[in-house]
Short mmCIF file of C-alpha atoms in Angstrom, two decimals:
data_model
loop_
_atom_site.label_atom_id
_atom_site.label_comp_id
_atom_site.label_asym_id
_atom_site.label_seq_id
_atom_site.Cartn_x
_atom_site.Cartn_y
_atom_site.Cartn_z
CA MET I 139 140.61 108.59 60.79
CA PRO I 140 139.64 111.78 61.16
CA LEU I 141 140.73 114.09 58.14
CA LEU I 142 142.75 115.50 60.99
CA CYS I 143 144.97 112.55 60.40
CA LEU I 144 148.52 114.54 61.21
CA ALA I 145 150.22 112.30 59.67
CA SER I 146 153.82 114.46 60.76
CA LEU I 147 153.34 113.70 63.98
CA ALA I 148 153.58 109.85 64.09
CA GLY I 149 156.96 109.55 62.02
CA GLY I 150 159.68 107.18 62.81
CA GLY I 151 163.38 107.73 63.33
CA ALA I 152 165.15 109.97 60.51
CA ALA I 153 161.88 112.71 61.17
CA LEU I 154 162.10 112.95 64.52
CA ALA I 155 165.75 113.47 63.88
CA GLU I 156 165.29 116.16 61.88
CA GLY I 157 162.77 117.92 64.25
CA ARG I 158 165.27 118.88 66.89
CA GLY I 159 166.61 121.28 64.78
CA ALA I 160 166.81 125.38 65.94
CA GLY I 161 163.24 127.00 65.28
CA PRO I 162 159.75 125.67 66.25
CA PRO I 163 158.28 126.17 69.80
CA PRO I 164 159.31 123.11 72.39
CA VAL I 165 155.28 122.58 73.10
CA THR I 166 152.82 123.13 70.07
CA ILE I 167 149.30 123.06 69.76
CA GLU I 168 146.90 122.34 67.20
CA ALA I 169 143.25 122.05 66.86
CA ALA I 170 140.48 121.34 64.10
CA TYR I 171 137.24 120.49 64.14
CA THR I 172 135.09 118.71 61.31
CA ALA I 173 131.86 118.11 60.56
CA ASP I 174 129.83 115.87 57.92
CA PHE I 175 126.31 116.89 57.33
CA LEU I 176 124.66 113.25 55.12
CA ALA I 177 121.95 112.68 53.29
CA ASN I 178 120.47 108.98 52.92
CA VAL I 179 118.62 109.80 49.05
CA SER I 180 117.44 106.46 48.15
CA GLY I 181 118.81 102.75 48.83
CA GLY I 182 119.55 101.34 52.53
CA ARG I 183 117.67 100.74 55.84
CA GLU I 184 115.79 104.25 55.06
CA GLU I 185 116.02 107.50 54.05
CA GLY I 186 117.12 110.27 56.14
CA SER I 187 119.52 113.08 56.82
CA ALA I 188 122.50 113.04 60.43
CA HIS I 189 125.27 115.27 60.94
CA LEU I 190 128.55 113.92 63.19
CA ASP I 191 131.25 115.94 63.91
CA ASN I 192 134.91 115.40 65.27
CA LEU I 193 137.23 117.79 67.35
CA ASP I 194 140.58 117.19 67.85
CA MET I 195 142.79 118.71 69.76
CA VAL I 196 147.20 117.90 69.57
CA ILE I 197 149.87 118.28 72.12
CA GLU I 198 153.12 117.62 71.12
CA GLY I 199 156.36 118.20 73.31
CA ASP I 200 160.26 117.86 72.36
CA LEU I 201 161.20 116.75 75.91
CA GLU I 202 164.82 116.96 74.42
CA ARG I 203 164.39 120.79 74.94
CA LEU I 204 161.88 120.76 78.03
CA LEU I 205 163.37 118.38 80.08
CA GLY I 206 167.05 117.02 78.99
CA TRP I 207 165.07 114.02 77.20
CA SER I 208 167.46 113.56 74.35
CA ASP I 209 166.14 113.54 70.74
CA SER I 210 162.56 112.33 72.41
CA ARG I 211 158.66 113.66 72.21
CA PHE I 212 155.36 113.33 73.48
CA VAL I 213 152.10 113.27 72.01
CA LEU I 214 148.57 113.88 73.91
CA TYR I 215 145.99 113.68 71.03
CA GLY I 216 142.18 114.28 72.55
CA LEU I 217 139.13 113.77 70.84
CA TYR I 218 135.48 115.26 70.52
CA ASN I 219 132.49 113.07 68.14
CA ASN I 220 129.24 113.59 69.12
CA GLY I 221 127.89 110.20 68.08
CA ARG I 222 125.46 110.74 66.18
CA CYS I 223 124.65 107.40 64.00
CA PHE I 224 124.67 107.98 59.30
CA SER I 225 125.70 104.10 57.75
CA GLU I 226 124.41 102.70 61.03
CA ARG I 227 120.28 103.88 60.96
CA TYR I 228 120.21 105.11 57.60
CA VAL I 229 122.75 103.47 54.72
CA GLY I 230 123.05 99.29 56.69
CA ASP I 231 126.84 99.47 55.31
CA ALA I 232 129.27 97.47 56.91
CA GLN I 233 131.92 99.53 55.80
CA VAL I 234 130.87 102.76 56.90
CA VAL I 235 130.60 105.89 54.65
CA SER I 236 132.43 108.48 57.61
CA ASN I 237 134.78 108.17 59.12
CA ILE I 238 134.51 109.84 61.99
CA GLU I 239 131.26 107.79 63.19
CA THR I 240 131.29 106.67 66.24
CA GLY I 241 127.82 105.57 67.60
CA ILE I 242 128.52 106.89 70.85
CA GLU I 243 129.00 110.48 71.65
CA ALA I 244 132.03 111.01 74.03
CA LEU I 245 135.23 113.25 75.21
CA ARG I 246 137.99 110.86 74.44
CA LEU I 247 142.18 111.05 74.75
CA PHE I 248 143.39 109.49 72.06
CA GLU I 249 147.02 109.49 71.77
CA ALA I 250 148.64 109.56 74.88
CA TYR I 251 152.91 108.40 73.40
CA VAL I 252 156.21 108.82 74.64
CA GLU I 253 158.90 108.57 71.09
CA THR I 254 162.69 108.54 71.85
CA GLY I 255 165.35 108.49 68.47
CA LEU I 256 167.76 105.28 68.20
CA GLY I 257 170.33 107.21 66.94
CA ASP I 258 169.99 109.12 63.52
CA ASP I 259 168.03 106.44 62.34
CA GLY I 260 165.17 104.27 63.88
CA SER I 261 163.16 105.83 66.64
CA VAL I 262 160.47 103.48 69.82
CA LEU I 263 157.88 104.67 71.10
CA PHE I 264 155.64 103.25 74.10
CA GLY I 265 151.77 104.42 74.47
CA LEU I 266 148.42 104.43 73.02
CA TYR I 267 148.77 104.55 69.77
CA ASP I 268 146.67 104.96 66.35
CA LEU I 269 147.70 101.80 65.06
CA ASN I 270 146.30 103.42 61.51
CA SER I 271 148.06 106.61 62.27
CA GLU I 272 151.54 105.11 60.53
CA PHE I 273 150.58 101.35 59.25
CA ASP I 274 148.89 100.85 56.57
CA ALA I 275 148.05 104.67 55.42
CA LEU I 276 148.43 106.32 52.35
CA GLU I 277 148.83 110.26 51.62
CA ALA I 278 146.74 109.48 48.01
CA SER I 279 143.54 108.19 49.89
CA GLY I 280 143.57 109.89 53.25
CA LEU I 281 141.29 112.60 50.85
CA PHE I 282 138.01 110.21 51.03
CA LEU I 283 135.50 109.91 53.47
CA ASN I 284 134.92 105.83 53.80
CA SER I 285 136.46 104.44 56.09
CA ALA I 286 137.72 101.95 54.10
CA HIS I 287 139.91 104.05 52.81
CA GLY I 288 141.67 104.63 55.65
CA ILE I 289 143.14 101.38 57.17
CA GLY I 290 141.31 98.60 55.56
CA THR I 291 138.05 96.95 55.93
CA ASP I 292 140.33 93.29 56.45
CA ILE I 293 142.07 94.76 59.59
CA GLY I 294 139.38 96.69 61.24
CA GLN I 295 136.63 94.38 61.24
CA THR I 296 139.85 92.28 63.49
CA GLY I 297 139.32 92.04 67.55
CA GLU I 298 137.20 92.17 70.22
CA ALA I 299 136.33 95.77 69.54
CA GLY I 300 138.90 96.66 66.67
CA PRO I 301 141.94 96.47 66.33
CA SER I 302 143.62 100.64 68.12
CA ILE I 303 142.21 103.00 65.09
CA PHE I 304 139.66 105.92 65.63
CA PRO I 305 138.72 106.42 67.94
CA VAL I 306 139.20 104.45 70.84
CA THR I 307 143.04 102.97 70.97
CA SER I 308 144.58 100.97 72.67
CA LEU I 309 148.13 100.07 74.78
CA ALA I 310 150.98 99.97 72.24
CA LEU I 311 155.06 99.99 71.43
CA ARG I 312 156.13 100.63 67.88
CA LEU I 313 160.05 100.38 66.53
CA ALA I 314 160.38 102.81 63.31
CA TRP I 315 163.69 101.87 61.40
CA GLN I 316 164.57 103.32 57.83
CA TRP I 317 167.76 101.07 56.34
CA ASN I 318 168.33 103.43 53.91
CA GLU I 319 166.48 105.78 52.02
CA ARG I 320 164.30 103.20 50.08
CA TRP I 321 163.79 101.44 52.63
CA ARG I 322 162.07 101.29 55.90
CA THR I 323 160.46 98.74 58.66
CA ARG I 324 157.92 99.49 61.10
CA LEU I 325 157.64 96.45 64.25
CA ALA I 326 153.64 97.08 66.07
CA VAL I 327 152.92 95.41 69.53
CA LEU I 328 149.75 95.99 70.66
CA ASP I 329 146.90 94.95 74.08
CA ALA I 330 144.06 93.69 71.61
CA VAL I 331 141.05 94.58 73.22
CA PRO I 332 141.37 98.93 73.17
CA GLY I 333 139.69 100.97 76.34
CA VAL I 334 136.77 98.43 77.36
CA PRO I 335 134.03 97.79 74.91
CA ASP I 336 131.56 97.29 77.84
CA ASP I 337 131.97 100.94 78.45
CA PRO I 338 133.10 102.55 75.29
CA ASP I 339 132.83 106.33 76.27
CA ARG I 340 135.63 105.44 78.26
CA THR I 341 138.94 105.99 77.99
CA ALA I 342 141.63 103.03 79.88
CA VAL I 343 143.82 100.63 79.95
CA ASP I 344 142.51 97.00 80.75
CA LEU I 345 145.83 94.34 80.27
CA GLY I 346 143.02 91.11 81.06
CA GLU I 347 145.40 88.28 80.90
CA SER I 348 142.43 86.41 78.11
CA GLN I 349 142.81 89.53 76.02
CA GLY I 350 146.35 88.22 74.01
CA PHE I 351 148.04 90.68 72.05
CA LEU I 352 147.75 92.10 68.22
CA LEU I 353 151.44 91.64 66.17
CA VAL I 354 151.66 93.61 63.61
CA GLY I 355 154.31 94.23 60.36
CA GLU I 356 155.19 96.77 57.75
CA LEU I 357 157.64 96.72 55.30
CA GLU I 358 158.54 100.35 52.99
CA ARG I 359 159.31 100.71 50.12
CA THR I 360 159.68 104.26 47.68
CA TRP I 361 160.65 105.55 45.07
CA ARG I 362 160.77 109.42 43.24
CA ASN I 363 157.80 108.38 42.22
CA ALA I 364 155.51 105.77 44.08
CA ARG I 365 155.60 103.92 47.31
CA VAL I 366 154.40 100.50 48.47
CA LEU I 367 153.77 98.72 52.21
CA ALA I 368 153.52 95.00 52.64
CA GLY I 369 152.27 94.22 56.32
CA ALA I 370 151.22 91.16 57.69
CA TRP I 371 149.10 90.79 61.38
CA ARG I 372 148.18 87.86 64.38
CA TYR I 373 146.32 87.88 66.80
CA THR I 374 147.70 85.46 70.13
CA ALA I 375 144.23 85.21 71.62
CA ALA I 376 141.86 82.52 70.96
CA PHE I 377 138.67 83.84 68.48
CA GLU I 378 135.59 81.64 67.59
CA ASP I 379 135.74 79.42 64.56
CA HIS I 380 132.55 81.01 61.90
CA ARG I 381 133.39 76.20 61.07
CA ALA I 382 131.87 75.48 63.59
CA HIS I 383 128.53 73.50 63.80
CA ALA I 384 125.07 75.67 64.09
CA GLY I 385 124.69 75.94 67.46
CA THR I 386 127.78 75.38 68.53
CA THR I 387 130.97 78.10 69.04
CA ILE I 388 134.42 77.02 69.39
CA GLU I 389 137.45 79.26 69.64
CA ALA I 390 140.56 78.93 68.34
CA ARG I 391 143.98 80.83 68.06
CA GLY I 392 145.18 81.70 64.93
CA ASN I 393 142.97 84.56 63.70
CA HIS I 394 146.19 87.30 61.15
CA GLY I 395 145.49 88.44 57.72
CA ALA I 396 147.88 90.49 55.62
CA TYR I 397 147.61 93.15 52.82
CA LEU I 398 149.94 94.90 49.84
CA ARG I 399 148.75 98.89 49.51
CA GLY I 400 150.59 101.21 46.88
CA GLU I 401 150.57 104.28 45.50
CA TRP I 402 151.91 106.19 42.41
CA ARG I 403 151.96 109.66 40.49
CA PRO I 404 152.30 109.14 37.11
CA GLY I 405 155.06 111.42 35.92
CA GLY I 406 155.34 112.81 39.51
CA GLY I 407 152.39 114.29 39.10
CA ASN I 408 148.17 113.97 38.25
CA PRO I 409 146.54 112.29 38.97
CA ALA I 410 147.60 110.29 42.73
CA LEU I 411 147.47 107.26 42.05
CA PHE I 412 146.78 103.73 44.53
CA GLY I 413 145.79 100.47 45.20
CA ARG I 414 144.77 97.76 48.19
CA LEU I 415 144.75 94.21 48.49
CA GLY I 416 143.79 92.63 51.97
CA TRP I 417 143.01 89.46 53.34
CA ALA I 418 142.55 87.54 56.87
CA ALA I 419 141.92 84.44 57.93
CA PRO I 420 138.38 83.00 56.22
CA ARG I 421 137.16 80.69 59.92
CA PHE I 422 137.03 84.18 61.57
CA ASN I 423 136.37 86.99 60.47
CA ALA I 424 133.24 88.15 58.34
CA PHE I 425 134.99 89.48 55.68
CA GLU I 426 138.16 87.02 53.49
CA TRP I 427 138.99 89.44 50.98
CA PHE I 428 139.77 92.85 50.83
CA ALA I 429 140.19 94.94 47.42
CA SER I 430 140.19 99.57 47.00
CA ALA I 431 141.56 101.78 44.10
CA GLY I 432 141.64 105.16 43.58
CA ALA I 433 142.53 108.09 41.71
CA VAL I 434 143.07 112.23 43.00
CA TRP I 435 143.47 114.90 41.16
CA GLU I 436 145.46 117.68 42.97
CA ASP I 437 144.82 120.59 40.70
CA ALA I 438 141.74 119.76 39.30
CA PRO I 439 138.62 122.64 38.82
CA GLY I 440 138.13 125.48 40.74
CA GLY I 441 142.05 124.46 43.16
CA GLY I 442 140.71 121.46 44.65
CA GLN I 443 140.81 118.14 44.80
CA LEU I 444 139.29 116.01 41.99
CA GLY I 445 138.74 112.07 43.64
CA VAL I 446 136.73 109.23 42.46
CA ALA I 447 137.62 105.91 44.85
CA LEU I 448 136.12 101.84 44.63
CA ALA I 449 136.11 99.67 48.83
CA LEU I 450 134.89 95.85 47.95
CA ALA I 451 134.48 93.80 50.52
CA GLU I 452 133.91 90.03 49.86
CA SER I 453 132.66 87.68 52.49
CA SER I 454 134.28 84.61 53.21
CA GLU I 455 132.63 81.72 53.27
CA PRO I 456 132.29 79.73 56.73
CA PHE I 457 130.73 83.21 57.36
CA ARG I 458 128.72 82.45 54.86
CA GLU I 459 127.49 79.24 55.52
CA LYS I 460 127.07 79.74 58.56
CA ARG I 461 124.20 82.12 57.99
CA LEU I 462 122.42 80.38 55.84
CA ALA I 463 122.54 77.92 58.44
CA SER I 464 120.48 80.27 60.96
CA GLY I 465 118.54 81.32 57.17
CA ALA I 466 120.03 84.03 56.38
CA ARG I 467 120.93 84.61 52.72
CA PRO I 468 123.62 86.66 52.69
CA ASP I 469 125.34 89.28 49.07
CA PRO I 470 128.51 88.06 48.89
CA ARG I 471 130.11 90.95 48.87
CA GLU I 472 129.47 94.90 49.37
CA ILE I 473 131.15 97.95 47.77
CA ALA I 474 131.03 101.14 47.88
CA LEU I 475 132.39 103.69 45.17
CA GLU I 476 133.21 107.95 46.58
CA LEU I 477 133.55 110.40 44.21
CA THR I 478 134.17 114.39 46.40
CA TYR I 479 135.65 117.07 46.33
CA ALA I 480 137.53 119.29 48.04
CA VAL I 481 139.39 122.55 48.21
CA THR I 482 140.64 124.98 50.77
CA VAL I 483 138.05 128.13 50.54
CA THR I 484 140.37 130.00 53.70
CA GLU I 485 144.13 129.12 55.83
CA TRP I 486 140.85 128.20 58.31
CA LEU I 487 138.02 126.92 56.13
CA SER I 488 137.85 123.18 53.63
CA LEU I 489 134.62 121.77 52.01
CA GLN I 490 134.51 118.77 50.49
CA PRO I 491 130.64 117.99 48.98
CA GLY I 492 130.60 114.32 47.57
CA LEU I 493 128.40 111.58 46.78
CA HIS I 494 129.10 107.67 47.42
CA TYR I 495 126.79 104.83 46.80
CA VAL I 496 126.79 101.37 47.99
CA ILE I 497 125.85 98.21 46.41
CA ASP I 498 124.28 95.33 48.76
CA PRO I 499 124.84 97.44 52.41
CA GLY I 500 125.62 94.99 55.15
CA LEU I 501 125.53 92.35 52.61
CA ASP I 502 121.63 92.24 53.58
CA PRO I 503 119.96 91.44 50.56
CA SER I 504 116.33 92.70 51.98
CA LEU I 505 118.37 96.63 51.17
CA GLY I 506 118.48 98.56 48.27
CA ASN I 507 121.82 100.34 47.06
CA ALA I 508 122.29 102.73 48.97
CA LEU I 509 123.30 106.64 47.22
CA VAL I 510 124.62 108.87 49.61
CA ALA I 511 125.36 113.04 49.46
CA GLY I 512 127.16 114.77 52.01
CA LEU I 513 129.64 117.99 52.41
CA ARG I 514 132.15 117.45 54.76
CA VAL I 515 133.66 121.42 56.73
CA THR I 516 136.51 121.20 58.20
CA LEU I 517 137.89 124.42 60.10
CA THR I 518 141.24 124.76 61.64
CA PHE I 519 141.78 127.19 64.69
CA LEU I 520 145.59 126.81 65.78
#
């Protein structure tokens, strides 16, 4: 996800009900521009630099006040990206240094949905939907630029064109239910192929019979200083089976996985600690295991946020054997380290310098470990 995650627009149930009091206007608009200036100092594919950008604009409307639809709202979320490549061109890493890299210049409708409350405890949502706006999402890890600290690499690698996440989403039906102050459940059914892979710069819904669905469920448990997410996912369509003999292609069903993720603030203060462990069926996916961890200090020197994080993606045995059969010798894992510092300069400007070190980028033994320096600039307009 881009830096402006706008998580407040993705709450369910109780959060939706709380927003119905008098005060805010019936329609609100938020906009922000994020720019990443990145340079690969050494290693990877080649040394070089790039400027990536992301423009967000979100319109939210209270349908109860506008049309009389009880406890309902709509969201329209547009994106623009310049489409320049950094990881793909210079680093060669699979987990992607910047979470606003798209590789394609496009102006897109990213989300467009209606959400309706189900009493005081639940909500149902239908439309174009970013899975990572609610599922597999933590507050503490949102500081980091590496894409692996958004949705886990174990899920992010899946599907014909990735799941319904930044920058292309698919049609979805999502149910959220708050059982009590500690427990929450989220369930979603999504079109398994976001947009049209052959025309990735266009916003489209294509419910082809062979595409199938992505089914996702998540259980959340909160404490005063901690939060834990346990999730599982499964595709209904068939995928290529990496266990097929060299020179043959076999498709089978059963592409699925699970994850456990949590954050904790010892004593309710600094630092905020987070961790994640995810698994994806090895016969269908290049990465079987994914693990991440990190810490964020909210009141670092200078009044900013200081964070350090690690993301490790372990390749699957069937994938390695298939590559070996073709003459390649892939590395067993890719590790991404990130050190970053974010400071709010004014109410409309924030700066975030950082360093990234990628070990065995892309599992390619011919690539040296990459050192990347970068600066993220965020301008908030509305």
